[in-house]
Coordinates of C-alpha atoms and ligand atoms in Angstrom, one line a residue:
X1 CA 0.1 -0.1 -0.2
X2 CA 2.8 2.7 1.2
X3 CA 4.9 1.8 -1.8
X4 CA 2.4 2.1 -4.5
X5 CA 1.2 5.5 -2.8
X6 CA 5.3 6.8 -2.7
X7 CA 5.1 5.3 -6.2
X8 CA 2.3 8.0 -7.2
X9 CA 3.4 10.5 -5.3
X10 CA 6.9 10.6 -6.9
X11 CA 5.5 10.1 -10.7
X12 CA 3.8 12.8 -9.7
X13 CA 6.7 14.7 -8.4
X14 CA 8.0 14.1 -12.3
X15 CA 5.0 15.3 -13.8
X16 CA 5.4 18.5 -12.1
X17 CA 8.4 19.0 -12.7
X18 CA 8.6 18.2 -16.8
X19 CA 5.6 20.8 -16.7
X20 CA 7.6 23.0 -14.6
X21 CA 10.1 23.1 -16.8
X22 CA 8.1 23.2 -20.9
X23 CA 6.8 26.2 -19.0
X24 CA 9.9 27.5 -19.0
X25 CA 10.9 26.9 -22.3
X26 CA 6.9 27.3 -24.2
X27 CA 6.1 29.6 -22.6
X28 CA 8.4 32.3 -23.0
X29 CA 7.5 35.7 -21.1
X30 CA 9.4 38.7 -22.3
X31 CA 10.2 41.3 -20.2
X32 CA 8.9 44.4 -20.6
X33 CA 6.1 43.7 -23.4
X34 CA 3.4 46.4 -22.3
X35 CA 0.8 43.3 -23.7
X36 CA 0.8 39.4 -22.2
X37 CA 3.4 37.5 -21.6
X38 CA 3.7 36.6 -24.9
X39 CA 4.2 32.8 -25.6
X40 CA 6.8 32.6 -28.1
X41 CA 8.1 29.1 -29.7
X42 CA 9.6 30.1 -33.3
X43 CA 12.4 32.6 -34.0
X44 CA 10.1 34.3 -36.0
X45 CA 7.3 34.5 -32.7
X46 CA 10.7 36.2 -31.1
X47 CA 11.3 38.1 -34.1
X48 CA 7.4 39.4 -33.3
X49 CA 7.2 40.1 -29.9
X50 CA 10.3 42.3 -29.9
X51 CA 7.9 45.2 -32.6
X52 CA 6.1 47.2 -31.5
X53 CA 4.7 47.1 -35.2
X54 CA 3.0 44.0 -36.9
X55 CA 5.1 41.5 -38.9
X56 CA 3.8 40.4 -42.4
X57 CA 5.8 36.7 -42.7
X58 CA 7.9 37.1 -44.8
X59 CA 10.0 34.5 -47.3
X60 CA 13.3 35.0 -48.1
X61 CA 15.9 33.5 -50.0
X62 CA 18.1 34.2 -47.7
X63 CA 19.0 31.1 -46.0
X64 CA 21.4 31.1 -42.6
X65 CA 23.7 29.0 -40.9
X66 CA 22.3 28.4 -37.9
X67 CA 23.9 29.9 -35.1
X68 CA 25.9 27.7 -32.8
X69 CA 25.6 29.5 -29.6
X70 CA 23.7 32.8 -27.8
X71 CA 22.9 35.7 -30.2
X72 CA 22.4 39.1 -29.5
X73 CA 19.4 40.7 -30.1
X74 CA 16.8 44.1 -28.8
X75 CA 14.0 44.9 -28.6
X76 CA 12.2 48.1 -30.6
X77 CA 11.4 51.2 -29.2
X78 CA 11.2 54.7 -29.6
X79 CA 11.3 57.3 -32.8
X80 CA 14.8 56.4 -35.6
X81 CA 17.0 58.3 -32.9
X82 CA 16.8 55.2 -30.1
X83 CA 16.4 52.9 -32.9
X84 CA 19.9 53.4 -34.4
X85 CA 20.9 53.3 -30.4
X86 CA 19.0 50.1 -30.5
X87 CA 20.7 49.1 -33.7
X88 CA 24.5 50.0 -32.9
X89 CA 23.9 48.2 -29.0
X90 CA 23.6 45.0 -30.9
X91 CA 26.0 45.4 -32.5
X92 CA 29.1 46.3 -31.1
X93 CA 28.1 43.7 -28.0
X94 CA 28.2 41.2 -30.7
X95 CA 31.9 42.5 -31.2
X96 CA 32.3 43.0 -27.8
X97 CA 31.4 39.3 -27.0
X98 CA 32.2 37.1 -30.3
X99 CA 27.5 36.5 -30.3
X100 CA 25.4 36.7 -34.3
X101 CA 23.7 39.6 -33.6
X102 CA 19.6 39.4 -35.3
X103 CA 18.0 43.0 -34.8
X104 CA 14.0 42.1 -35.5
X105 CA 12.6 43.4 -39.1
X106 CA 10.8 46.2 -37.7
X107 CA 13.9 47.7 -37.1
X108 CA 15.8 47.0 -40.2
X109 CA 13.1 48.9 -41.8
X110 CA 12.7 51.4 -40.2
X111 CA 16.7 52.0 -40.4
X112 CA 16.4 51.4 -44.2
X113 CA 14.8 54.5 -44.4
X114 CA 18.1 55.7 -44.1
X115 CA 20.9 54.2 -44.2
X116 CA 22.3 52.4 -47.5
X117 CA 24.5 49.4 -45.9
X118 CA 23.7 47.6 -42.6
X119 CA 25.4 44.3 -42.3
X120 CA 23.7 42.9 -39.9
X121 CA 20.8 40.5 -40.6
X122 CA 17.1 39.5 -38.8
X123 CA 15.5 36.8 -37.8
X124 CA 14.3 36.0 -41.8
X125 CA 17.3 34.8 -42.6
X126 CA 17.4 32.6 -39.6
X127 CA 13.7 31.6 -39.5
X128 CA 14.3 28.2 -40.9
X129 CA 16.4 27.3 -37.4
X130 CA 15.4 25.9 -34.2
X131 CA 14.4 28.0 -31.5
X132 CA 16.5 27.3 -29.1
X133 CA 16.4 30.0 -26.4
X134 CA 15.2 29.3 -23.3
X135 CA 18.2 30.3 -21.9
X136 CA 18.7 34.7 -22.0
X137 CA 20.0 37.8 -20.1
X138 CA 19.5 41.2 -20.7
X139 CA 22.8 42.6 -20.2
X140 CA 26.8 42.5 -21.0
X141 CA 27.2 41.7 -17.2
X142 CA 24.6 39.1 -16.5
X143 CA 25.7 37.3 -19.6
X144 CA 27.9 34.0 -18.4
X145 CA 27.8 31.5 -21.0
X146 CA 28.8 31.4 -25.2
X147 CA 25.3 30.0 -25.4
X148 CA 23.4 32.3 -23.6
X149 CA 21.3 34.3 -26.2
X150 CA 21.6 38.2 -25.0
X151 CA 18.0 40.2 -25.8
X152 CA 18.3 44.4 -25.0
X153 CA 15.6 45.4 -23.5
X154 CA 14.3 49.1 -25.4
X155 CA 15.6 52.7 -25.2
X156 CA 19.0 50.3 -24.8
X157 CA 21.6 53.6 -25.4
X158 CA 25.8 52.1 -25.0
X159 CA 28.5 54.6 -25.9
X160 CA 30.9 53.0 -23.7
X161 CA 30.4 49.8 -26.3
X162 CA 29.1 51.3 -29.7
X163 CA 32.2 54.2 -29.5
X164 CA 35.0 52.0 -28.7
X165 CA 34.2 52.0 -33.2
X166 CA 33.1 55.3 -33.8
X167 CA 35.1 55.5 -37.2
X168 CA 33.5 51.8 -37.8
X169 CA 29.9 52.7 -36.3
X170 CA 29.8 55.4 -38.8
X171 CA 30.6 53.3 -41.8
X172 CA 27.6 50.7 -40.4
X173 CA 25.6 53.7 -41.2
X174 CA 26.3 54.9 -44.0
X175 CA 23.5 58.0 -45.4
X176 CA 21.5 57.5 -48.3
X177 CA 22.9 59.1 -51.7
X178 CA 20.2 60.0 -52.8
X179 CA 20.2 61.9 -49.1
X180 CA 22.7 62.8 -49.3
X181 CA 22.6 65.3 -52.5
X182 CA 20.0 66.7 -51.5
X183 CA 20.9 67.7 -47.9
X184 CA 24.2 68.9 -50.2
X185 CA 21.9 71.0 -52.2
X186 CA 19.9 72.5 -48.4
X187 CA 23.1 73.4 -47.9
X188 CA 23.8 74.6 -51.4
X189 CA 20.8 77.4 -51.5
X190 CA 21.5 77.8 -47.0
X191 CA 24.9 79.6 -48.1
X192 CA 23.3 81.1 -50.9
X193 CA 26.1 79.6 -53.3
X194 CA 29.0 80.9 -51.4
X195 CA 31.7 78.5 -51.2
X196 CA 33.8 77.8 -48.5
X197 CA 31.9 78.5 -45.6
X198 CA 31.4 75.7 -42.4
X199 CA 28.3 74.5 -41.5
X200 CA 27.2 73.9 -38.0
X201 CA 24.1 72.3 -37.7
X202 CA 21.9 72.5 -35.0
X203 CA 19.2 70.4 -33.8
X204 CA 16.3 72.5 -31.5
X205 CA 14.3 69.8 -30.0
X206 CA 11.4 71.2 -28.5
X207 CA 8.1 69.3 -29.0
X208 CA 7.8 65.8 -26.7
X209 CA 11.0 66.7 -24.6
X210 CA 10.7 69.9 -22.6
X211 CA 8.3 68.0 -20.4
X212 CA 10.7 65.2 -20.0
X213 CA 14.1 67.3 -19.6
X214 CA 11.6 68.8 -16.5
X215 CA 9.8 65.5 -15.6
X216 CA 13.2 62.5 -16.1
X217 CA 15.6 65.0 -14.7
X218 CA 14.2 67.5 -13.0
X219 CA 15.9 69.9 -15.3
X220 CA 15.6 73.1 -17.2
X221 CA 14.7 73.6 -19.9
X222 CA 17.2 75.3 -22.6
X223 CA 16.3 78.1 -24.1
X224 CA 17.4 81.0 -26.1
X225 CA 20.5 81.8 -24.3
X226 CA 22.0 78.5 -24.9
X227 CA 21.5 78.5 -28.3
X228 CA 23.3 82.2 -29.1
X229 CA 25.7 81.1 -26.2
X230 CA 27.0 77.9 -29.2
X231 CA 26.3 80.3 -31.5
X232 CA 29.0 82.2 -30.7
X233 CA 31.3 79.8 -30.3
X234 CA 30.9 78.5 -34.0
X235 CA 31.5 82.3 -34.6
X236 CA 34.2 83.4 -33.0
X237 CA 35.7 80.0 -34.7
X238 CA 35.2 80.8 -38.1
X239 CA 34.5 83.6 -40.1
X240 CA 32.0 82.6 -42.7
X241 CA 29.7 80.4 -40.5
X242 CA 26.5 79.0 -41.4
X243 CA 23.3 77.7 -38.3
X244 CA 21.8 74.9 -40.2
X245 CA 18.8 74.7 -38.2
X246 CA 16.5 72.0 -37.8
X247 CA 13.8 71.8 -35.4
X248 CA 10.4 69.3 -34.0
X249 CA 9.3 73.3 -33.8
X250 CA 10.0 75.5 -37.0
X251 CA 8.2 77.9 -35.6
X252 CA 9.5 79.1 -32.7
X253 CA 12.5 78.7 -34.0
X254 CA 11.1 81.5 -36.9
X255 CA 10.7 83.9 -34.1
X256 CA 13.7 83.5 -32.4
X257 CA 16.5 83.0 -34.7
X258 CA 14.1 86.2 -37.6
X259 CA 16.9 88.6 -37.8
X260 CA 20.1 86.4 -37.7
X261 CA 21.4 86.8 -41.1
X262 CA 23.9 83.3 -40.1
X263 CA 20.8 80.9 -39.4
X264 CA 18.8 79.2 -42.0
X265 CA 15.5 76.8 -41.1
X266 CA 14.9 74.0 -42.9
X267 CA 11.8 73.0 -43.1
X268 CA 9.9 75.4 -43.1
X269 CA 7.3 75.7 -46.0
X270 CA 7.6 71.7 -46.2
X271 CA 9.1 70.3 -43.4
X272 CA 11.7 67.3 -43.8
X273 CA 11.3 63.7 -43.4
X274 CA 13.6 63.5 -40.0
X275 CA 15.4 60.6 -42.7
X276 CA 16.5 63.8 -44.4
X277 CA 16.9 66.5 -41.7
X278 CA 19.2 63.0 -40.3
X279 CA 21.4 63.3 -43.9
X280 CA 21.2 67.6 -43.6
X281 CA 22.7 67.4 -40.1
X282 CA 25.0 64.4 -40.7
X283 CA 26.4 66.6 -43.7
X284 CA 27.3 69.5 -41.5
X285 CA 31.1 70.3 -40.6
X286 CA 30.5 70.9 -36.7
X287 CA 26.7 70.2 -34.4
X288 CA 24.7 72.3 -31.2
X289 CA 21.8 70.2 -30.3
X290 CA 20.2 70.1 -27.0
X291 CA 19.0 66.4 -26.0
X292 CA 17.9 63.4 -27.5
X293 CA 19.0 60.4 -29.3
X294 CA 18.3 62.4 -32.5
X295 CA 20.5 64.9 -31.8
X296 CA 23.5 62.6 -30.3
X297 CA 23.0 60.5 -34.0
X298 CA 23.3 63.8 -35.9
X299 CA 26.4 65.5 -34.3
X300 CA 27.9 61.9 -34.2
X301 CA 28.0 61.6 -37.8
X302 CA 28.8 64.7 -38.7
X303 CA 32.0 64.0 -36.5
X304 CA 33.0 67.2 -36.0
X305 CA 32.8 69.2 -33.1
X306 CA 30.1 69.8 -31.0
X307 CA 28.4 71.3 -28.5
X308 CA 25.7 70.3 -26.6
X309 CA 22.8 71.1 -23.6
X310 CA 24.9 69.5 -20.3
X311 CA 22.4 67.8 -18.7
X312 CA 23.3 65.8 -15.7
X313 CA 22.3 61.7 -15.6
X314 CA 21.9 62.1 -19.5
X315 CA 23.4 60.4 -22.1
X316 CA 24.4 62.4 -23.8
X317 CA 26.8 63.7 -20.9
X318 CA 28.7 59.4 -21.6
X319 CA 27.9 60.2 -25.1
X320 CA 30.7 63.7 -24.5
X321 CA 33.5 61.9 -22.3
X322 CA 33.5 59.7 -24.8
X323 CA 34.3 61.8 -27.6
X324 CA 37.0 64.4 -27.4
X325 CA 35.7 67.2 -29.7
X326 CA 32.3 67.5 -27.7
X327 CA 31.8 70.4 -25.1
X328 CA 28.7 70.5 -22.5
X329 CA 27.4 73.8 -21.9
X330 CA 27.1 75.8 -20.0
Ligands
NAG1 C1 26.6 34.7 -14.0 O1 26.9 34.9 -12.9 C2 27.2 35.7 -12.2 C3 28.4 36.3 -11.1 O2 29.5 36.0 -12.3 C4 26.2 35.3 -11.3 O3 26.3 36.1 -10.2 C5 24.7 34.6 -11.9 O4 23.8 34.6 -11.4 C6 24.9 34.3 -13.2 N1 24.1 33.9 -14.0 C7 23.8 32.8 -14.9 C8 22.5 33.1 -15.3 O5 24.3 31.5 -14.4
NAG2 C1 26.2 26.3 -22.1 O1 27.5 26.8 -21.5 C2 28.0 26.0 -19.9 C3 29.8 26.6 -19.9 O2 30.7 26.5 -21.2 C4 27.4 24.3 -19.4 O3 28.1 24.0 -18.2 C5 26.3 24.1 -19.9 O4 26.2 22.9 -20.0 C6 25.7 24.9 -21.8 N1 24.3 24.9 -21.5 C7 23.7 24.0 -22.6 C8 21.6 23.9 -22.3 O5 24.6 24.1 -23.3
NAG3 C1 22.8 79.2 -56.6 O1 23.5 78.9 -58.4 C2 22.6 78.7 -59.2 C3 23.1 78.1 -60.7 O2 24.5 78.3 -59.9 C4 21.2 78.9 -59.6 O3 20.5 78.5 -60.5 C5 20.7 78.9 -57.6 O4 19.2 80.3 -57.8 C6 21.3 79.8 -57.1 N1 21.0 80.0 -55.8 C7 20.8 81.1 -55.4 C8 20.5 80.8 -53.7 O5 22.0 82.2 -55.7
NAG4 C1 38.5 78.9 -46.6 O1 38.5 79.0 -45.2 C2 39.9 78.5 -43.9 C3 39.4 78.5 -43.0 O2 38.0 79.7 -42.3 C4 40.7 79.6 -44.9 O3 41.7 79.2 -43.6 C5 41.0 79.0 -46.2 O4 41.7 80.6 -46.1 C6 39.9 79.8 -47.1 N1 39.6 79.3 -48.3 C7 39.8 80.4 -49.0 C8 39.6 79.7 -51.1 O5 38.6 81.1 -49.2
NAG5 C1 32.3 71.0 -44.6 O1 31.5 70.5 -44.8 C2 30.9 70.8 -46.6 C3 29.2 70.4 -46.8 O2 28.7 68.7 -46.5 C4 31.3 69.9 -47.4 O3 31.1 70.1 -48.6 C5 32.7 71.3 -46.7 O4 33.9 69.7 -47.3 C6 33.6 70.9 -45.4 N1 34.4 71.0 -45.5 C7 35.4 70.9 -44.0 C8 36.5 71.0 -43.5 O5 35.5 69.5 -44.0

């Protein structure tokens, strides 16, 4: 009697353990999702769970070799500036760890609006591979074994990692020729055909960020005095300087800079796409920006001297400490 009871109990425990472990493997709950935990069973399911938009299944002729070890990937979040950091962080972390990088197709589609030669493949190319990702971590610090995968959280900004290879990431983020041509046309217009001008790209972010600066960083938003002080810095250095102002609030800029003959505001008659404005900023010789990842990338890609608004704890500060020609003001 006892024996058979024991036997049943034993079997029940084994069964319970099996259920627990299969739940762990097959109901792979992704952290950070606003929706219900996602049951992910395939690499395509994983890709969808990383995207904020719905991705239609898409067959590709390209079938890559299946990954031997873990992979690095990231969740999609934010607009273009955030997604460049998400992409670049996967790119850099793969270099650092030797793991293979894959980005969700939604991020690639977004970035292909701007860049022409992105090398990190999407999940399409390994869609035929078995899903073996019951073990994953969220950062390099937690990562222990090469058979562990890393899924970075959305909004990740990792300058310490990415800017180790600043020249290489700039090459990875080559802007499309068509956009560069349009950007050069805009700069020529702004210079009124004068030659030998020094272009300073100015990114002014206002609409959604002013509140964010006060609530998230408990800081005072940049006001006119920041932009004029930053402009003075470049005016002292260069004789023929032209400020190319890119903003989400061109009306405010027109009001503030109407009398400034050295300032040219883009998109006043018809707004430019964010892709074209990024091409414009990256085509300038030097940069001024207040805050935000879009301004950061405009300045990193321009590669010149950069003056940015000083907020302690903002990621710009970390970027500024890594790049020698970046200065915080005031
Ligand atoms: C990885 O190693 C750290 C200590 O180096 C340890 O605290 C952590 O639990 C390990 N994580 C895993 C998933 O093994
Ligand atoms: C992962 O690698 C570690 C260390 O080499 C090893 O102990 C472990 O068994 C491996 N796990 C899997 C699931 O392959
Ligand atoms: C610049 O030069 C081009 C051709 O040389 C001319 O068509 C254009 O009107 C000029 N633009 C300005 C702003 O002077
Ligand atoms: C162009 O500008 C630079 C710096 O402002 C100056 O050194 C150079 O002599 C100028 N060249 C011409 C052709 O005007
Ligand atoms: C400044 O930027 C313009 C426009 O992209 C470019 O043509 C010029 O060569 C740059 N000047 C210097 C000194 O890099």
